[in-house]
């Protein structure tokens, strides 16, 4: 005879995208190298919301999303090109 035992439901997980984004985090020295700005300038721009926000890694550790940093650099280049054509 088969016994009817209650089964524990499997927790629902959000569907995984077919091609998950592979974002990379950059620490401060790499961000400064890629952007060419100083640490004080980075924090000054951040305070004015003119630079991508950092991501907390826990404790006092932070990093920046690589694609956001490259986008910020590309915006600076585009602004320069618009100024040259004006």
PDB file of N, CA and C in Angstrom:
ATOM      1  N   UNK A   1       0.826  -1.170   0.000  1.00  0.00           N
ATOM      2  CA  UNK A   1       0.000   0.000   0.000  1.00  0.00           C
ATOM      3  C   UNK A   1       0.878   1.243   0.000  1.00  0.00           C
ATOM      4  N   UNK A   2       0.523   2.202  -0.770  1.00  0.00           N
ATOM      5  CA  UNK A   2       1.278   3.446  -0.840  1.00  0.00           C
ATOM      6  C   UNK A   2       0.834   4.371   0.276  1.00  0.00           C
ATOM      7  N   UNK A   3       1.812   4.943   0.950  1.00  0.00           N
ATOM      8  CA  UNK A   3       1.445   5.888   1.998  1.00  0.00           C
ATOM      9  C   UNK A   3       1.572   7.296   1.447  1.00  0.00           C
ATOM     10  N   UNK A   4       0.659   8.125   1.813  1.00  0.00           N
ATOM     11  CA  UNK A   4       0.676   9.513   1.351  1.00  0.00           C
ATOM     12  C   UNK A   4       1.402  10.350   2.390  1.00  0.00           C
ATOM     13  N   UNK A   5       2.678  10.606   2.138  1.00  0.00           N
ATOM     14  CA  UNK A   5       3.441  11.448   3.055  1.00  0.00           C
ATOM     15  C   UNK A   5       3.536  12.835   2.461  1.00  0.00           C
ATOM     16  N   UNK A   6       3.337  13.835   3.287  1.00  0.00           N
ATOM     17  CA  UNK A   6       3.435  15.200   2.754  1.00  0.00           C
ATOM     18  C   UNK A   6       4.861  15.495   2.302  1.00  0.00           C
ATOM     19  N   UNK A   7       4.964  16.111   1.167  1.00  0.00           N
ATOM     20  CA  UNK A   7       6.277  16.470   0.644  1.00  0.00           C
ATOM     21  C   UNK A   7       6.555  17.931   0.947  1.00  0.00           C
ATOM     22  N   UNK A   8       7.821  18.206   1.250  1.00  0.00           N
ATOM     23  CA  UNK A   8       8.231  19.576   1.504  1.00  0.00           C
ATOM     24  C   UNK A   8       8.292  20.313   0.173  1.00  0.00           C
ATOM     25  N   UNK A   9       7.602  21.445   0.067  1.00  0.00           N
ATOM     26  CA  UNK A   9       7.656  22.179  -1.205  1.00  0.00           C
ATOM     27  C   UNK A   9       9.061  22.714  -1.467  1.00  0.00           C
ATOM     28  N   UNK A  10       9.434  22.689  -2.716  1.00  0.00           N
ATOM     29  CA  UNK A  10      10.727  23.230  -3.132  1.00  0.00           C
ATOM     30  C   UNK A  10      10.575  24.739  -3.235  1.00  0.00           C
ATOM     31  N   UNK A  11      11.478  25.495  -2.581  1.00  0.00           N
ATOM     32  CA  UNK A  11      11.353  26.955  -2.662  1.00  0.00           C
ATOM     33  C   UNK A  11      11.506  27.438  -4.103  1.00  0.00           C
ATOM     34  N   UNK A  12      10.655  28.373  -4.460  1.00  0.00           N
ATOM     35  CA  UNK A  12      10.706  28.926  -5.815  1.00  0.00           C
ATOM     36  C   UNK A  12      11.940  29.797  -5.971  1.00  0.00           C
ATOM     37  N   UNK A  13      12.643  29.617  -7.070  1.00  0.00           N
ATOM     38  CA  UNK A  13      13.810  30.445  -7.375  1.00  0.00           C
ATOM     39  C   UNK A  13      13.481  31.266  -8.606  1.00  0.00           C
ATOM     40  N   UNK A  14      13.979  32.478  -8.657  1.00  0.00           N
ATOM     41  CA  UNK A  14      13.714  33.278  -9.858  1.00  0.00           C
ATOM     42  C   UNK A  14      14.349  32.605 -11.066  1.00  0.00           C
ATOM     43  N   UNK A  15      13.720  32.734 -12.226  1.00  0.00           N
ATOM     44  CA  UNK A  15      14.294  32.105 -13.416  1.00  0.00           C
ATOM     45  C   UNK A  15      15.653  32.710 -13.747  1.00  0.00           C
ATOM     46  N   UNK A  16      16.566  31.866 -14.137  1.00  0.00           N
ATOM     47  CA  UNK A  16      17.903  32.313 -14.519  1.00  0.00           C
ATOM     48  C   UNK A  16      17.866  32.777 -15.970  1.00  0.00           C
ATOM     49  N   UNK A  17      18.486  33.903 -16.278  1.00  0.00           N
ATOM     50  CA  UNK A  17      18.531  34.332 -17.677  1.00  0.00           C
ATOM     51  C   UNK A  17      19.347  33.338 -18.497  1.00  0.00           C
ATOM     52  N   UNK A  18      19.045  33.258 -19.783  1.00  0.00           N
ATOM     53  CA  UNK A  18      19.774  32.338 -20.648  1.00  0.00           C
ATOM     54  C   UNK A  18      21.257  32.663 -20.692  1.00  0.00           C
ATOM     55  N   UNK A  19      21.575  33.926 -20.724  1.00  0.00           N
ATOM     56  CA  UNK A  19      22.969  34.370 -20.757  1.00  0.00           C
ATOM     57  C   UNK A  19      23.179  35.353 -19.612  1.00  0.00           C
ATOM     58  N   UNK A  20      23.519  34.845 -18.430  1.00  0.00           N
ATOM     59  CA  UNK A  20      23.673  35.763 -17.293  1.00  0.00           C
ATOM     60  C   UNK A  20      24.771  36.782 -17.542  1.00  0.00           C
ATOM     61  N   UNK A  21      24.505  37.993 -17.087  1.00  0.00           N
ATOM     62  CA  UNK A  21      25.504  39.057 -17.236  1.00  0.00           C
ATOM     63  C   UNK A  21      26.721  38.699 -16.402  1.00  0.00           C
ATOM     64  N   UNK A  22      27.866  38.960 -16.935  1.00  0.00           N
ATOM     65  CA  UNK A  22      29.101  38.673 -16.214  1.00  0.00           C
ATOM     66  C   UNK A  22      29.750  39.994 -15.835  1.00  0.00           C
ATOM     67  N   UNK A  23      29.136  40.658 -14.897  1.00  0.00           N
ATOM     68  CA  UNK A  23      29.674  41.930 -14.433  1.00  0.00           C
ATOM     69  C   UNK A  23      30.918  41.680 -13.607  1.00  0.00           C
ATOM     70  N   UNK A  24      31.838  42.594 -13.712  1.00  0.00           N
ATOM     71  CA  UNK A  24      33.091  42.508 -12.975  1.00  0.00           C
ATOM     72  C   UNK A  24      33.193  43.736 -12.092  1.00  0.00           C
ATOM     73  N   UNK A  25      33.699  43.548 -10.897  1.00  0.00           N
ATOM     74  CA  UNK A  25      33.892  44.664  -9.984  1.00  0.00           C
ATOM     75  C   UNK A  25      35.347  45.098 -10.010  1.00  0.00           C
ATOM     76  N   UNK A  26      35.548  46.415  -9.967  1.00  0.00           N
ATOM     77  CA  UNK A  26      36.893  46.994  -9.978  1.00  0.00           C
ATOM     78  C   UNK A  26      37.140  47.661  -8.636  1.00  0.00           C
ATOM     79  N   UNK A  27      38.319  47.437  -8.085  1.00  0.00           N
ATOM     80  CA  UNK A  27      38.693  48.103  -6.842  1.00  0.00           C
ATOM     81  C   UNK A  27      39.296  49.464  -7.180  1.00  0.00           C
ATOM     82  N   UNK A  28      39.484  50.291  -6.167  1.00  0.00           N
ATOM     83  CA  UNK A  28      39.896  51.683  -6.339  1.00  0.00           C
ATOM     84  C   UNK A  28      41.135  51.878  -7.213  1.00  0.00           C
ATOM     85  N   UNK A  29      42.249  51.170  -6.988  1.00  0.00           N
ATOM     86  CA  UNK A  29      43.430  51.431  -7.826  1.00  0.00           C
ATOM     87  C   UNK A  29      43.163  51.238  -9.320  1.00  0.00           C
ATOM     88  N   UNK A  30      42.375  50.235  -9.665  1.00  0.00           N
ATOM     89  CA  UNK A  30      42.065  49.996 -11.074  1.00  0.00           C
ATOM     90  C   UNK A  30      41.155  51.086 -11.627  1.00  0.00           C
ATOM     91  N   UNK A  31      40.185  51.529 -10.836  1.00  0.00           N
ATOM     92  CA  UNK A  31      39.285  52.607 -11.273  1.00  0.00           C
ATOM     93  C   UNK A  31      40.094  53.874 -11.545  1.00  0.00           C
ATOM     94  N   UNK A  32      41.014  54.194 -10.645  1.00  0.00           N
ATOM     95  CA  UNK A  32      41.848  55.388 -10.829  1.00  0.00           C
ATOM     96  C   UNK A  32      42.713  55.257 -12.076  1.00  0.00           C
ATOM     97  N   UNK A  33      43.237  54.065 -12.324  1.00  0.00           N
ATOM     98  CA  UNK A  33      44.079  53.843 -13.504  1.00  0.00           C
ATOM     99  C   UNK A  33      43.264  53.997 -14.793  1.00  0.00           C
ATOM    100  N   UNK A  34      42.087  53.389 -14.827  1.00  0.00           N
ATOM    101  CA  UNK A  34      41.252  53.421 -16.035  1.00  0.00           C
ATOM    102  C   UNK A  34      40.743  54.826 -16.327  1.00  0.00           C
ATOM    103  N   UNK A  35      40.346  55.553 -15.288  1.00  0.00           N
ATOM    104  CA  UNK A  35      39.759  56.881 -15.501  1.00  0.00           C
ATOM    105  C   UNK A  35      40.799  57.982 -15.611  1.00  0.00           C
ATOM    106  N   UNK A  36      41.955  57.776 -14.999  1.00  0.00           N
ATOM    107  CA  UNK A  36      42.985  58.808 -15.017  1.00  0.00           C
ATOM    108  C   UNK A  36      42.726  59.946 -14.048  1.00  0.00           C
ATOM    109  N   UNK A  37      41.757  59.785 -13.155  1.00  0.00           N
ATOM    110  CA  UNK A  37      41.483  60.835 -12.172  1.00  0.00           C
ATOM    111  C   UNK A  37      42.122  60.462 -10.836  1.00  0.00           C
ATOM    112  N   UNK A  38      42.236  61.444  -9.970  1.00  0.00           N
ATOM    113  CA  UNK A  38      42.814  61.194  -8.649  1.00  0.00           C
ATOM    114  C   UNK A  38      41.737  60.673  -7.700  1.00  0.00           C
ATOM    115  N   UNK A  39      42.190  60.135  -6.601  1.00  0.00           N
ATOM    116  CA  UNK A  39      41.273  59.623  -5.585  1.00  0.00           C
ATOM    117  C   UNK A  39      40.367  60.737  -5.057  1.00  0.00           C
ATOM    118  N   UNK A  40      40.946  61.901  -4.788  1.00  0.00           N
ATOM    119  CA  UNK A  40      40.132  63.001  -4.259  1.00  0.00           C
ATOM    120  C   UNK A  40      39.097  63.464  -5.283  1.00  0.00           C
ATOM    121  N   UNK A  41      39.474  63.473  -6.558  1.00  0.00           N
ATOM    122  CA  UNK A  41      38.522  63.855  -7.606  1.00  0.00           C
ATOM    123  C   UNK A  41      37.402  62.831  -7.702  1.00  0.00           C
ATOM    124  N   UNK A  42      37.740  61.557  -7.605  1.00  0.00           N
ATOM    125  CA  UNK A  42      36.723  60.508  -7.657  1.00  0.00           C
ATOM    126  C   UNK A  42      35.692  60.718  -6.551  1.00  0.00           C
ATOM    127  N   UNK A  43      36.159  60.943  -5.333  1.00  0.00           N
ATOM    128  CA  UNK A  43      35.225  61.111  -4.222  1.00  0.00           C
ATOM    129  C   UNK A  43      34.456  62.428  -4.317  1.00  0.00           C
ATOM    130  N   UNK A  44      35.064  63.448  -4.874  1.00  0.00           N
ATOM    131  CA  UNK A  44      34.362  64.719  -5.065  1.00  0.00           C
ATOM    132  C   UNK A  44      33.257  64.544  -6.109  1.00  0.00           C
ATOM    133  N   UNK A  45      33.566  63.871  -7.218  1.00  0.00           N
ATOM    134  CA  UNK A  45      32.554  63.597  -8.238  1.00  0.00           C
ATOM    135  C   UNK A  45      31.439  62.720  -7.671  1.00  0.00           C
ATOM    136  N   UNK A  46      31.814  61.733  -6.873  1.00  0.00           N
ATOM    137  CA  UNK A  46      30.818  60.839  -6.261  1.00  0.00           C
ATOM    138  C   UNK A  46      29.872  61.608  -5.352  1.00  0.00           C
ATOM    139  N   UNK A  47      30.405  62.562  -4.604  1.00  0.00           N
ATOM    140  CA  UNK A  47      29.556  63.334  -3.688  1.00  0.00           C
ATOM    141  C   UNK A  47      28.541  64.181  -4.445  1.00  0.00           C
ATOM    142  N   UNK A  48      28.879  64.553  -5.693  1.00  0.00           N
ATOM    143  CA  UNK A  48      27.957  65.332  -6.535  1.00  0.00           C
ATOM    144  C   UNK A  48      27.102  64.429  -7.422  1.00  0.00           C
ATOM    145  N   UNK A  49      27.205  63.118  -7.231  1.00  0.00           N
ATOM    146  CA  UNK A  49      26.476  62.131  -8.047  1.00  0.00           C
ATOM    147  C   UNK A  49      26.866  62.231  -9.516  1.00  0.00           C
ATOM    148  N   UNK A  50      28.116  62.626  -9.776  1.00  0.00           N
ATOM    149  CA  UNK A  50      28.612  62.767 -11.146  1.00  0.00           C
ATOM    150  C   UNK A  50      29.555  61.621 -11.508  1.00  0.00           C
ATOM    151  N   UNK A  51      29.544  60.566 -10.710  1.00  0.00           N
ATOM    152  CA  UNK A  51      30.394  59.396 -10.942  1.00  0.00           C
ATOM    153  C   UNK A  51      29.595  58.180 -10.493  1.00  0.00           C
ATOM    154  N   UNK A  52      29.805  57.027 -11.133  1.00  0.00           N
ATOM    155  CA  UNK A  52      29.046  55.836 -10.732  1.00  0.00           C
ATOM    156  C   UNK A  52      29.200  55.529  -9.241  1.00  0.00           C
ATOM    157  N   UNK A  53      28.121  55.102  -8.638  1.00  0.00           N
ATOM    158  CA  UNK A  53      28.137  54.748  -7.213  1.00  0.00           C
ATOM    159  C   UNK A  53      28.939  53.475  -7.000  1.00  0.00           C
ATOM    160  N   UNK A  54      29.560  53.387  -5.842  1.00  0.00           N
ATOM    161  CA  UNK A  54      30.301  52.168  -5.536  1.00  0.00           C
ATOM    162  C   UNK A  54      29.362  51.112  -4.964  1.00  0.00           C
ATOM    163  N   UNK A  55      29.879  49.890  -4.889  1.00  0.00           N
ATOM    164  CA  UNK A  55      29.147  48.741  -4.378  1.00  0.00           C
ATOM    165  C   UNK A  55      29.853  48.280  -3.116  1.00  0.00           C
ATOM    166  N   UNK A  56      29.115  48.121  -2.044  1.00  0.00           N
ATOM    167  CA  UNK A  56      29.713  47.655  -0.791  1.00  0.00           C
ATOM    168  C   UNK A  56      30.038  46.170  -0.893  1.00  0.00           C
ATOM    169  N   UNK A  57      31.247  45.822  -0.489  1.00  0.00           N
ATOM    170  CA  UNK A  57      31.662  44.423  -0.480  1.00  0.00           C
ATOM    171  C   UNK A  57      31.652  43.863   0.938  1.00  0.00           C
ATOM    172  N   UNK A  58      31.254  44.681   1.880  1.00  0.00           N
ATOM    173  CA  UNK A  58      31.250  44.285   3.283  1.00  0.00           C
ATOM    174  C   UNK A  58      32.354  44.999   4.030  1.00  0.00           C
ATOM    175  N   UNK A  59      32.094  45.318   5.263  1.00  0.00           N
ATOM    176  CA  UNK A  59      33.074  46.070   6.036  1.00  0.00           C
ATOM    177  C   UNK A  59      33.297  47.420   5.397  1.00  0.00           C
ATOM    178  N   UNK A  60      34.545  47.788   5.231  1.00  0.00           N
ATOM    179  CA  UNK A  60      34.879  49.069   4.593  1.00  0.00           C
ATOM    180  C   UNK A  60      35.289  48.897   3.136  1.00  0.00           C
ATOM    181  N   UNK A  61      35.142  47.695   2.599  1.00  0.00           N
ATOM    182  CA  UNK A  61      35.553  47.415   1.225  1.00  0.00           C
ATOM    183  C   UNK A  61      34.466  47.811   0.237  1.00  0.00           C
ATOM    184  N   UNK A  62      34.876  48.512  -0.808  1.00  0.00           N
ATOM    185  CA  UNK A  62      33.956  48.892  -1.879  1.00  0.00           C
ATOM    186  C   UNK A  62      34.610  48.613  -3.223  1.00  0.00           C
ATOM    187  N   UNK A  63      33.782  48.565  -4.253  1.00  0.00           N
ATOM    188  CA  UNK A  63      34.254  48.377  -5.621  1.00  0.00           C
ATOM    189  C   UNK A  63      33.267  49.087  -6.535  1.00  0.00           C
ATOM    190  N   UNK A  64      33.614  49.166  -7.803  1.00  0.00           N
ATOM    191  CA  UNK A  64      32.754  49.786  -8.798  1.00  0.00           C
ATOM    192  C   UNK A  64      32.476  48.771  -9.893  1.00  0.00           C
ATOM    193  N   UNK A  65      31.294  48.882 -10.517  1.00  0.00           N
ATOM    194  CA  UNK A  65      30.921  47.991 -11.611  1.00  0.00           C
ATOM    195  C   UNK A  65      31.703  48.419 -12.852  1.00  0.00           C
ATOM    196  N   UNK A  66      32.445  47.486 -13.415  1.00  0.00           N
ATOM    197  CA  UNK A  66      33.338  47.788 -14.534  1.00  0.00           C
ATOM    198  C   UNK A  66      32.602  48.445 -15.700  1.00  0.00           C
ATOM    199  N   UNK A  67      31.442  47.919 -16.079  1.00  0.00           N
ATOM    200  CA  UNK A  67      30.726  48.480 -17.229  1.00  0.00           C
ATOM    201  C   UNK A  67      30.297  49.923 -16.971  1.00  0.00           C
ATOM    202  N   UNK A  68      29.963  50.254 -15.727  1.00  0.00           N
ATOM    203  CA  UNK A  68      29.580  51.630 -15.397  1.00  0.00           C
ATOM    204  C   UNK A  68      30.772  52.576 -15.492  1.00  0.00           C
ATOM    205  N   UNK A  69      31.944  52.106 -15.107  1.00  0.00           N
ATOM    206  CA  UNK A  69      33.153  52.931 -15.207  1.00  0.00           C
ATOM    207  C   UNK A  69      33.490  53.179 -16.671  1.00  0.00           C
ATOM    208  N   UNK A  70      33.429  52.134 -17.489  1.00  0.00           N
ATOM    209  CA  UNK A  70      33.731  52.305 -18.915  1.00  0.00           C
ATOM    210  C   UNK A  70      32.694  53.200 -19.595  1.00  0.00           C
ATOM    211  N   UNK A  71      31.441  53.104 -19.161  1.00  0.00           N
ATOM    212  CA  UNK A  71      30.401  53.983 -19.704  1.00  0.00           C
ATOM    213  C   UNK A  71      30.688  55.439 -19.334  1.00  0.00           C
ATOM    214  N   UNK A  72      31.115  55.678 -18.102  1.00  0.00           N
ATOM    215  CA  UNK A  72      31.452  57.030 -17.652  1.00  0.00           C
ATOM    216  C   UNK A  72      32.586  57.601 -18.506  1.00  0.00           C
ATOM    217  N   UNK A  73      33.610  56.793 -18.761  1.00  0.00           N
ATOM    218  CA  UNK A  73      34.731  57.235 -19.603  1.00  0.00           C
ATOM    219  C   UNK A  73      34.223  57.552 -21.010  1.00  0.00           C
ATOM    220  N   UNK A  74      33.379  56.688 -21.559  1.00  0.00           N
ATOM    221  CA  UNK A  74      32.837  56.909 -22.904  1.00  0.00           C
ATOM    222  C   UNK A  74      32.025  58.201 -22.969  1.00  0.00           C
ATOM    223  N   UNK A  75      31.294  58.520 -21.905  1.00  0.00           N
ATOM    224  CA  UNK A  75      30.542  59.781 -21.864  1.00  0.00           C
ATOM    225  C   UNK A  75      31.475  60.982 -21.911  1.00  0.00           C
ATOM    226  N   UNK A  76      32.614  60.911 -21.222  1.00  0.00           N
ATOM    227  CA  UNK A  76      33.588  62.009 -21.249  1.00  0.00           C
ATOM    228  C   UNK A  76      34.128  62.192 -22.670  1.00  0.00           C
ATOM    229  N   UNK A  77      34.410  61.089 -23.344  1.00  0.00           N
ATOM    230  CA  UNK A  77      34.928  61.156 -24.716  1.00  0.00           C
ATOM    231  C   UNK A  77      33.870  61.749 -25.640  1.00  0.00           C
ATOM    232  N   UNK A  78      32.618  61.308 -25.496  1.00  0.00           N
ATOM    233  CA  UNK A  78      31.532  61.830 -26.332  1.00  0.00           C
ATOM    234  C   UNK A  78      31.328  63.322 -26.096  1.00  0.00           C
ATOM    235  N   UNK A  79      31.426  63.764 -24.852  1.00  0.00           N
ATOM    236  CA  UNK A  79      31.270  65.189 -24.537  1.00  0.00           C
ATOM    237  C   UNK A  79      32.368  66.004 -25.207  1.00  0.00           C
ATOM    238  N   UNK A  80      33.580  65.480 -25.210  1.00  0.00           N
ATOM    239  CA  UNK A  80      34.695  66.176 -25.860  1.00  0.00           C
ATOM    240  C   UNK A  80      34.435  66.296 -27.356  1.00  0.00           C
ATOM    241  N   UNK A  81      33.952  65.222 -27.957  1.00  0.00           N
ATOM    242  CA  UNK A  81      33.695  65.245 -29.394  1.00  0.00           C
ATOM    243  C   UNK A  81      32.582  66.228 -29.739  1.00  0.00           C
ATOM    244  N   UNK A  82      31.575  66.342 -28.883  1.00  0.00           N
ATOM    245  CA  UNK A  82      30.491  67.302 -29.122  1.00  0.00           C
ATOM    246  C   UNK A  82      31.000  68.730 -28.996  1.00  0.00           C
ATOM    247  N   UNK A  83      31.901  68.972 -28.044  1.00  0.00           N
ATOM    248  CA  UNK A  83      32.472  70.311 -27.873  1.00  0.00           C
ATOM    249  C   UNK A  83      33.307  70.703 -29.086  1.00  0.00           C
ATOM    250  N   UNK A  84      34.019  69.744 -29.660  1.00  0.00           N
ATOM    251  CA  UNK A  84      34.864  70.021 -30.821  1.00  0.00           C
ATOM    252  C   UNK A  84      34.045  70.309 -32.071  1.00  0.00           C
ATOM    253  N   UNK A  85      32.813  69.798 -32.123  1.00  0.00           N
ATOM    254  CA  UNK A  85      31.963  70.018 -33.294  1.00  0.00           C
ATOM    255  C   UNK A  85      31.026  71.208 -33.117  1.00  0.00           C
ATOM    256  N   UNK A  86      31.052  71.827 -31.979  1.00  0.00           N
ATOM    257  CA  UNK A  86      30.140  72.954 -31.729  1.00  0.00           C
ATOM    258  C   UNK A  86      30.713  74.256 -32.236  1.00  0.00           C
TER     259      UNK A  86
END
